Amino acid sequence: MKTLIASMLIGGLLLATGRATTITVVPIYEPISLHGTDGDEAVSEVGEALQASVMPRPMALTGAFPEVLVDAIRNPHLIPTNNPNYKVQEVNLLVLCNVGISGEMIDGTLTVRLNIAELAIPTEVDLTTRQILNLAIVALRKTLDEYQHHQVSALPVNLLIEGADDAKAGLRDLATKFVIGGDPAAN
């Protein structure tokens, strides 16, 4: 009987150990709408003052890095407040405007897809599609910069704009390739 119980305990321990994953807390930058507030943010990377910003928040993530970092940029975000008049339920521009983002490693290059097929900007968000996508690209670069500065090798990134129909065809020019980390002159 003791042997049976000991075997079950050891088996359970081995099974639990086999399912263990690494959880890492990392900063994820997000394109944030400031609608419902009285402020504009000067976004130097975009070159204009907008009722939007790119801000980090800590997240505990598990999975394939750096791909999971890209996916996390689109997580829903409700800003905590101490003001009962602030009733905004969502501030992440990718969620608000239904822009998809995903990352996949292909032959040593991180391929990032911004999908704008279902894009729809709510009336309370006073931004253009191009501004939203530029903010998303800034958030992507900042998130990857934070991650990559701890890595020994550079990370090539291929950014694609998908779902651009004829009305959105002009946004395809936002597709780009860049390198995070490594030789700064290459960026």
PDB file of C-alpha atoms in Angstrom:
ATOM      1  CA  MET A   1       0.000   0.000   0.000  1.00  0.00           C
ATOM      2  CA  LYS A   2       2.813   2.410   0.900  1.00  0.00           C
ATOM      3  CA  THR A   3       4.513   1.603  -2.406  1.00  0.00           C
ATOM      4  CA  LEU A   4       1.321   2.360  -4.351  1.00  0.00           C
ATOM      5  CA  ILE A   5       0.837   5.719  -2.615  1.00  0.00           C
ATOM      6  CA  ALA A   6       4.528   6.627  -3.057  1.00  0.00           C
ATOM      7  CA  SER A   7       4.357   5.710  -6.754  1.00  0.00           C
ATOM      8  CA  MET A   8       1.259   7.851  -7.220  1.00  0.00           C
ATOM      9  CA  LEU A   9       2.889  10.824  -5.482  1.00  0.00           C
ATOM     10  CA  ILE A  10       6.090  10.512  -7.516  1.00  0.00           C
ATOM     11  CA  GLY A  11       4.086  10.082 -10.719  1.00  0.00           C
ATOM     12  CA  GLY A  12       2.025  13.183  -9.922  1.00  0.00           C
ATOM     13  CA  LEU A  13       5.165  15.157  -9.173  1.00  0.00           C
ATOM     14  CA  LEU A  14       6.766  14.087 -12.460  1.00  0.00           C
ATOM     15  CA  LEU A  15       3.597  14.934 -14.361  1.00  0.00           C
ATOM     16  CA  ALA A  16       3.399  18.380 -12.751  1.00  0.00           C
ATOM     17  CA  THR A  17       7.091  19.010 -13.473  1.00  0.00           C
ATOM     18  CA  GLY A  18       6.622  17.996 -17.119  1.00  0.00           C
ATOM     19  CA  ARG A  19       3.934  20.664 -17.532  1.00  0.00           C
ATOM     20  CA  ALA A  20       5.985  23.455 -15.959  1.00  0.00           C
ATOM     21  CA  THR A  21       6.456  26.526 -18.123  1.00  0.00           C
ATOM     22  CA  THR A  22       8.528  29.624 -17.814  1.00  0.00           C
ATOM     23  CA  ILE A  23       6.618  32.785 -16.994  1.00  0.00           C
ATOM     24  CA  THR A  24       8.424  36.049 -17.665  1.00  0.00           C
ATOM     25  CA  VAL A  25       7.297  39.541 -16.675  1.00  0.00           C
ATOM     26  CA  VAL A  26       8.075  41.958 -19.499  1.00  0.00           C
ATOM     27  CA  PRO A  27       7.050  45.488 -20.509  1.00  0.00           C
ATOM     28  CA  ILE A  28       4.629  45.528 -23.436  1.00  0.00           C
ATOM     29  CA  TYR A  29       4.132  48.839 -25.208  1.00  0.00           C
ATOM     30  CA  GLU A  30       0.634  49.501 -26.503  1.00  0.00           C
ATOM     31  CA  PRO A  31      -0.917  52.160 -28.703  1.00  0.00           C
ATOM     32  CA  ILE A  32      -3.295  53.799 -26.229  1.00  0.00           C
ATOM     33  CA  SER A  33      -6.234  56.083 -26.967  1.00  0.00           C
ATOM     34  CA  LEU A  34      -6.570  59.041 -24.620  1.00  0.00           C
ATOM     35  CA  HIS A  35     -10.251  59.601 -25.513  1.00  0.00           C
ATOM     36  CA  GLY A  36     -12.310  60.405 -22.464  1.00  0.00           C
ATOM     37  CA  THR A  37      -9.424  62.412 -21.004  1.00  0.00           C
ATOM     38  CA  ASP A  38      -8.419  66.058 -21.297  1.00  0.00           C
ATOM     39  CA  GLY A  39      -4.927  65.392 -22.586  1.00  0.00           C
ATOM     40  CA  ASP A  40      -3.019  65.094 -25.799  1.00  0.00           C
ATOM     41  CA  GLU A  41       0.350  63.425 -26.005  1.00  0.00           C
ATOM     42  CA  ALA A  42       3.230  64.621 -28.136  1.00  0.00           C
ATOM     43  CA  VAL A  43       4.337  61.413 -29.825  1.00  0.00           C
ATOM     44  CA  SER A  44       7.832  62.239 -31.040  1.00  0.00           C
ATOM     45  CA  GLU A  45       8.167  59.041 -33.084  1.00  0.00           C
ATOM     46  CA  VAL A  46       5.061  59.977 -35.058  1.00  0.00           C
ATOM     47  CA  GLY A  47       5.876  63.696 -35.131  1.00  0.00           C
ATOM     48  CA  GLU A  48       2.549  65.107 -33.949  1.00  0.00           C
ATOM     49  CA  ALA A  49       0.413  65.736 -30.889  1.00  0.00           C
ATOM     50  CA  LEU A  50      -2.415  63.212 -30.722  1.00  0.00           C
ATOM     51  CA  GLN A  51      -5.096  62.146 -28.327  1.00  0.00           C
ATOM     52  CA  ALA A  52      -3.118  58.920 -28.127  1.00  0.00           C
ATOM     53  CA  SER A  53       0.168  57.614 -26.783  1.00  0.00           C
ATOM     54  CA  VAL A  54       2.424  54.591 -26.727  1.00  0.00           C
ATOM     55  CA  MET A  55       2.837  53.383 -23.159  1.00  0.00           C
ATOM     56  CA  PRO A  56       4.181  50.260 -21.477  1.00  0.00           C
ATOM     57  CA  ARG A  57       2.500  47.987 -18.995  1.00  0.00           C
ATOM     58  CA  PRO A  58       3.971  44.902 -17.335  1.00  0.00           C
ATOM     59  CA  MET A  59       2.666  41.535 -18.447  1.00  0.00           C
ATOM     60  CA  ALA A  60       3.476  38.001 -17.299  1.00  0.00           C
ATOM     61  CA  LEU A  61       3.903  35.981 -20.474  1.00  0.00           C
ATOM     62  CA  THR A  62       4.724  32.453 -21.446  1.00  0.00           C
ATOM     63  CA  GLY A  63       5.282  30.996 -24.872  1.00  0.00           C
ATOM     64  CA  ALA A  64       7.596  31.504 -27.826  1.00  0.00           C
ATOM     65  CA  PHE A  65       9.560  34.737 -27.573  1.00  0.00           C
ATOM     66  CA  PRO A  66       9.568  37.171 -29.406  1.00  0.00           C
ATOM     67  CA  GLU A  67       6.336  36.073 -31.113  1.00  0.00           C
ATOM     68  CA  VAL A  68       4.298  36.204 -27.912  1.00  0.00           C
ATOM     69  CA  LEU A  69       5.455  39.805 -27.368  1.00  0.00           C
ATOM     70  CA  VAL A  70       3.886  40.817 -30.683  1.00  0.00           C
ATOM     71  CA  ASP A  71       0.590  39.112 -29.854  1.00  0.00           C
ATOM     72  CA  ALA A  72       0.509  40.789 -26.416  1.00  0.00           C
ATOM     73  CA  ILE A  73       0.533  44.294 -27.922  1.00  0.00           C
ATOM     74  CA  ARG A  74      -3.164  43.819 -28.754  1.00  0.00           C
ATOM     75  CA  ASN A  75      -4.380  42.749 -25.299  1.00  0.00           C
ATOM     76  CA  PRO A  76      -7.488  44.529 -24.029  1.00  0.00           C
ATOM     77  CA  HIS A  77      -6.659  47.347 -21.656  1.00  0.00           C
ATOM     78  CA  LEU A  78      -8.879  49.182 -19.183  1.00  0.00           C
ATOM     79  CA  ILE A  79      -7.038  52.042 -17.492  1.00  0.00           C
ATOM     80  CA  PRO A  80      -7.597  52.089 -13.721  1.00  0.00           C
ATOM     81  CA  THR A  81      -8.876  55.420 -12.432  1.00  0.00           C
ATOM     82  CA  ASN A  82      -9.858  57.269  -9.282  1.00  0.00           C
ATOM     83  CA  ASN A  83     -12.339  59.469 -11.175  1.00  0.00           C
ATOM     84  CA  PRO A  84     -15.936  58.209 -11.385  1.00  0.00           C
ATOM     85  CA  ASN A  85     -16.471  60.307 -14.538  1.00  0.00           C
ATOM     86  CA  TYR A  86     -13.903  58.334 -16.547  1.00  0.00           C
ATOM     87  CA  LYS A  87     -15.969  55.495 -17.977  1.00  0.00           C
ATOM     88  CA  VAL A  88     -13.828  54.380 -20.936  1.00  0.00           C
ATOM     89  CA  GLN A  89     -13.961  50.598 -21.179  1.00  0.00           C
ATOM     90  CA  GLU A  90     -11.132  50.048 -23.696  1.00  0.00           C
ATOM     91  CA  VAL A  91      -8.065  52.109 -24.624  1.00  0.00           C
ATOM     92  CA  ASN A  92      -5.867  49.801 -26.711  1.00  0.00           C
ATOM     93  CA  LEU A  93      -6.224  51.215 -30.225  1.00  0.00           C
ATOM     94  CA  LEU A  94      -5.692  47.818 -31.852  1.00  0.00           C
ATOM     95  CA  VAL A  95      -8.632  46.390 -29.910  1.00  0.00           C
ATOM     96  CA  LEU A  96     -10.779  49.513 -30.303  1.00  0.00           C
ATOM     97  CA  CYS A  97     -10.244  49.674 -34.067  1.00  0.00           C
ATOM     98  CA  ASN A  98     -10.193  45.920 -34.705  1.00  0.00           C
ATOM     99  CA  VAL A  99      -6.657  45.745 -36.061  1.00  0.00           C
ATOM    100  CA  GLY A 100      -5.054  42.322 -35.856  1.00  0.00           C
ATOM    101  CA  ILE A 101      -1.387  41.794 -35.070  1.00  0.00           C
ATOM    102  CA  SER A 102       0.582  38.559 -35.028  1.00  0.00           C
ATOM    103  CA  GLY A 103       4.199  37.484 -35.064  1.00  0.00           C
ATOM    104  CA  GLU A 104       5.875  34.397 -36.475  1.00  0.00           C
ATOM    105  CA  MET A 105       9.539  33.436 -36.811  1.00  0.00           C
ATOM    106  CA  ILE A 106      10.296  32.480 -40.418  1.00  0.00           C
ATOM    107  CA  ASP A 107      13.874  31.543 -41.305  1.00  0.00           C
ATOM    108  CA  GLY A 108      15.350  33.606 -38.470  1.00  0.00           C
ATOM    109  CA  THR A 109      13.252  36.683 -39.226  1.00  0.00           C
ATOM    110  CA  LEU A 110      10.324  37.842 -37.103  1.00  0.00           C
ATOM    111  CA  THR A 111       7.446  38.332 -39.523  1.00  0.00           C
ATOM    112  CA  VAL A 112       4.827  40.685 -38.082  1.00  0.00           C
ATOM    113  CA  ARG A 113       1.426  40.996 -39.707  1.00  0.00           C
ATOM    114  CA  LEU A 114      -0.817  43.996 -39.103  1.00  0.00           C
ATOM    115  CA  ASN A 115      -4.218  42.956 -40.429  1.00  0.00           C
ATOM    116  CA  ILE A 116      -6.519  45.857 -41.296  1.00  0.00           C
ATOM    117  CA  ALA A 117      -9.233  43.889 -43.102  1.00  0.00           C
ATOM    118  CA  GLU A 118     -11.749  44.469 -40.283  1.00  0.00           C
ATOM    119  CA  LEU A 119     -10.499  47.920 -39.272  1.00  0.00           C
ATOM    120  CA  ALA A 120     -13.201  50.300 -38.037  1.00  0.00           C
ATOM    121  CA  ILE A 121     -12.419  53.477 -36.102  1.00  0.00           C
ATOM    122  CA  PRO A 122     -15.023  54.373 -33.448  1.00  0.00           C
ATOM    123  CA  THR A 123     -16.342  57.946 -33.592  1.00  0.00           C
ATOM    124  CA  GLU A 124     -14.863  58.807 -30.177  1.00  0.00           C
ATOM    125  CA  VAL A 125     -11.348  58.033 -31.471  1.00  0.00           C
ATOM    126  CA  ASP A 126     -10.125  61.156 -33.257  1.00  0.00           C
ATOM    127  CA  LEU A 127      -7.320  59.520 -35.256  1.00  0.00           C
ATOM    128  CA  THR A 128      -6.727  58.444 -38.830  1.00  0.00           C
ATOM    129  CA  THR A 129      -5.978  54.894 -39.843  1.00  0.00           C
ATOM    130  CA  ARG A 130      -2.410  55.892 -40.728  1.00  0.00           C
ATOM    131  CA  GLN A 131      -1.889  57.455 -37.275  1.00  0.00           C
ATOM    132  CA  ILE A 132      -3.204  54.305 -35.570  1.00  0.00           C
ATOM    133  CA  LEU A 133      -0.925  52.048 -37.599  1.00  0.00           C
ATOM    134  CA  ASN A 134       2.076  54.323 -36.993  1.00  0.00           C
ATOM    135  CA  LEU A 135       1.380  54.158 -33.249  1.00  0.00           C
ATOM    136  CA  ALA A 136       1.133  50.361 -33.490  1.00  0.00           C
ATOM    137  CA  ILE A 137       4.503  50.248 -35.262  1.00  0.00           C
ATOM    138  CA  VAL A 138       6.067  52.458 -32.558  1.00  0.00           C
ATOM    139  CA  ALA A 139       4.628  50.116 -29.895  1.00  0.00           C
ATOM    140  CA  LEU A 140       6.030  47.101 -31.743  1.00  0.00           C
ATOM    141  CA  ARG A 141       9.504  48.608 -32.058  1.00  0.00           C
ATOM    142  CA  LYS A 142       9.609  49.703 -28.391  1.00  0.00           C
ATOM    143  CA  THR A 143       8.409  46.297 -27.178  1.00  0.00           C
ATOM    144  CA  LEU A 144      10.991  44.476 -29.273  1.00  0.00           C
ATOM    145  CA  ASP A 145      13.741  46.955 -28.270  1.00  0.00           C
ATOM    146  CA  GLU A 146      13.073  46.209 -24.588  1.00  0.00           C
ATOM    147  CA  TYR A 147      13.274  42.482 -25.207  1.00  0.00           C
ATOM    148  CA  GLN A 148      16.177  42.529 -27.642  1.00  0.00           C
ATOM    149  CA  HIS A 149      18.594  44.607 -25.594  1.00  0.00           C
ATOM    150  CA  HIS A 150      19.042  41.531 -23.356  1.00  0.00           C
ATOM    151  CA  GLN A 151      19.821  39.314 -26.357  1.00  0.00           C
ATOM    152  CA  VAL A 152      23.241  38.772 -27.928  1.00  0.00           C
ATOM    153  CA  SER A 153      22.179  38.794 -31.575  1.00  0.00           C
ATOM    154  CA  ALA A 154      20.160  41.186 -33.715  1.00  0.00           C
ATOM    155  CA  LEU A 155      16.540  40.466 -34.615  1.00  0.00           C
ATOM    156  CA  PRO A 156      15.507  41.084 -38.235  1.00  0.00           C
ATOM    157  CA  VAL A 157      11.845  42.087 -38.518  1.00  0.00           C
ATOM    158  CA  ASN A 158       9.623  42.003 -41.600  1.00  0.00           C
ATOM    159  CA  LEU A 159       6.445  44.044 -41.053  1.00  0.00           C
ATOM    160  CA  LEU A 160       3.557  43.302 -43.421  1.00  0.00           C
ATOM    161  CA  ILE A 161       0.268  45.154 -43.868  1.00  0.00           C
ATOM    162  CA  GLU A 162      -2.473  42.657 -44.668  1.00  0.00           C
ATOM    163  CA  GLY A 163      -6.148  43.050 -45.551  1.00  0.00           C
ATOM    164  CA  ALA A 164      -5.683  46.362 -47.375  1.00  0.00           C
ATOM    165  CA  ASP A 165      -8.483  46.455 -49.934  1.00  0.00           C
ATOM    166  CA  ASP A 166      -8.627  49.113 -52.665  1.00  0.00           C
ATOM    167  CA  ALA A 167      -9.860  51.770 -50.229  1.00  0.00           C
ATOM    168  CA  LYS A 168      -6.925  51.057 -47.873  1.00  0.00           C
ATOM    169  CA  ALA A 169      -4.296  50.324 -50.540  1.00  0.00           C
ATOM    170  CA  GLY A 170      -2.306  53.453 -49.626  1.00  0.00           C
ATOM    171  CA  LEU A 171      -1.530  51.934 -46.230  1.00  0.00           C
ATOM    172  CA  ARG A 172       0.564  49.176 -47.778  1.00  0.00           C
ATOM    173  CA  ASP A 173       3.496  51.617 -47.872  1.00  0.00           C
ATOM    174  CA  LEU A 174       3.782  51.223 -44.083  1.00  0.00           C
ATOM    175  CA  ALA A 175       5.176  47.715 -44.642  1.00  0.00           C
ATOM    176  CA  THR A 176       8.869  47.739 -43.793  1.00  0.00           C
ATOM    177  CA  LYS A 177      11.899  45.736 -42.778  1.00  0.00           C
ATOM    178  CA  PHE A 178      14.146  46.689 -39.889  1.00  0.00           C
ATOM    179  CA  VAL A 179      16.614  45.196 -37.430  1.00  0.00           C
ATOM    180  CA  ILE A 180      16.324  45.381 -33.647  1.00  0.00           C
ATOM    181  CA  GLY A 181      19.582  45.218 -31.721  1.00  0.00           C
ATOM    182  CA  GLY A 182      22.988  44.539 -33.208  1.00  0.00           C
ATOM    183  CA  ASP A 183      24.614  47.372 -35.167  1.00  0.00           C
ATOM    184  CA  PRO A 184      22.640  50.604 -34.535  1.00  0.00           C
ATOM    185  CA  ALA A 185      23.592  51.893 -38.010  1.00  0.00           C
ATOM    186  CA  ALA A 186      21.566  49.035 -39.540  1.00  0.00           C
ATOM    187  CA  ASN A 187      18.331  50.316 -37.972  1.00  0.00           C
TER     188      ASN A 187
END
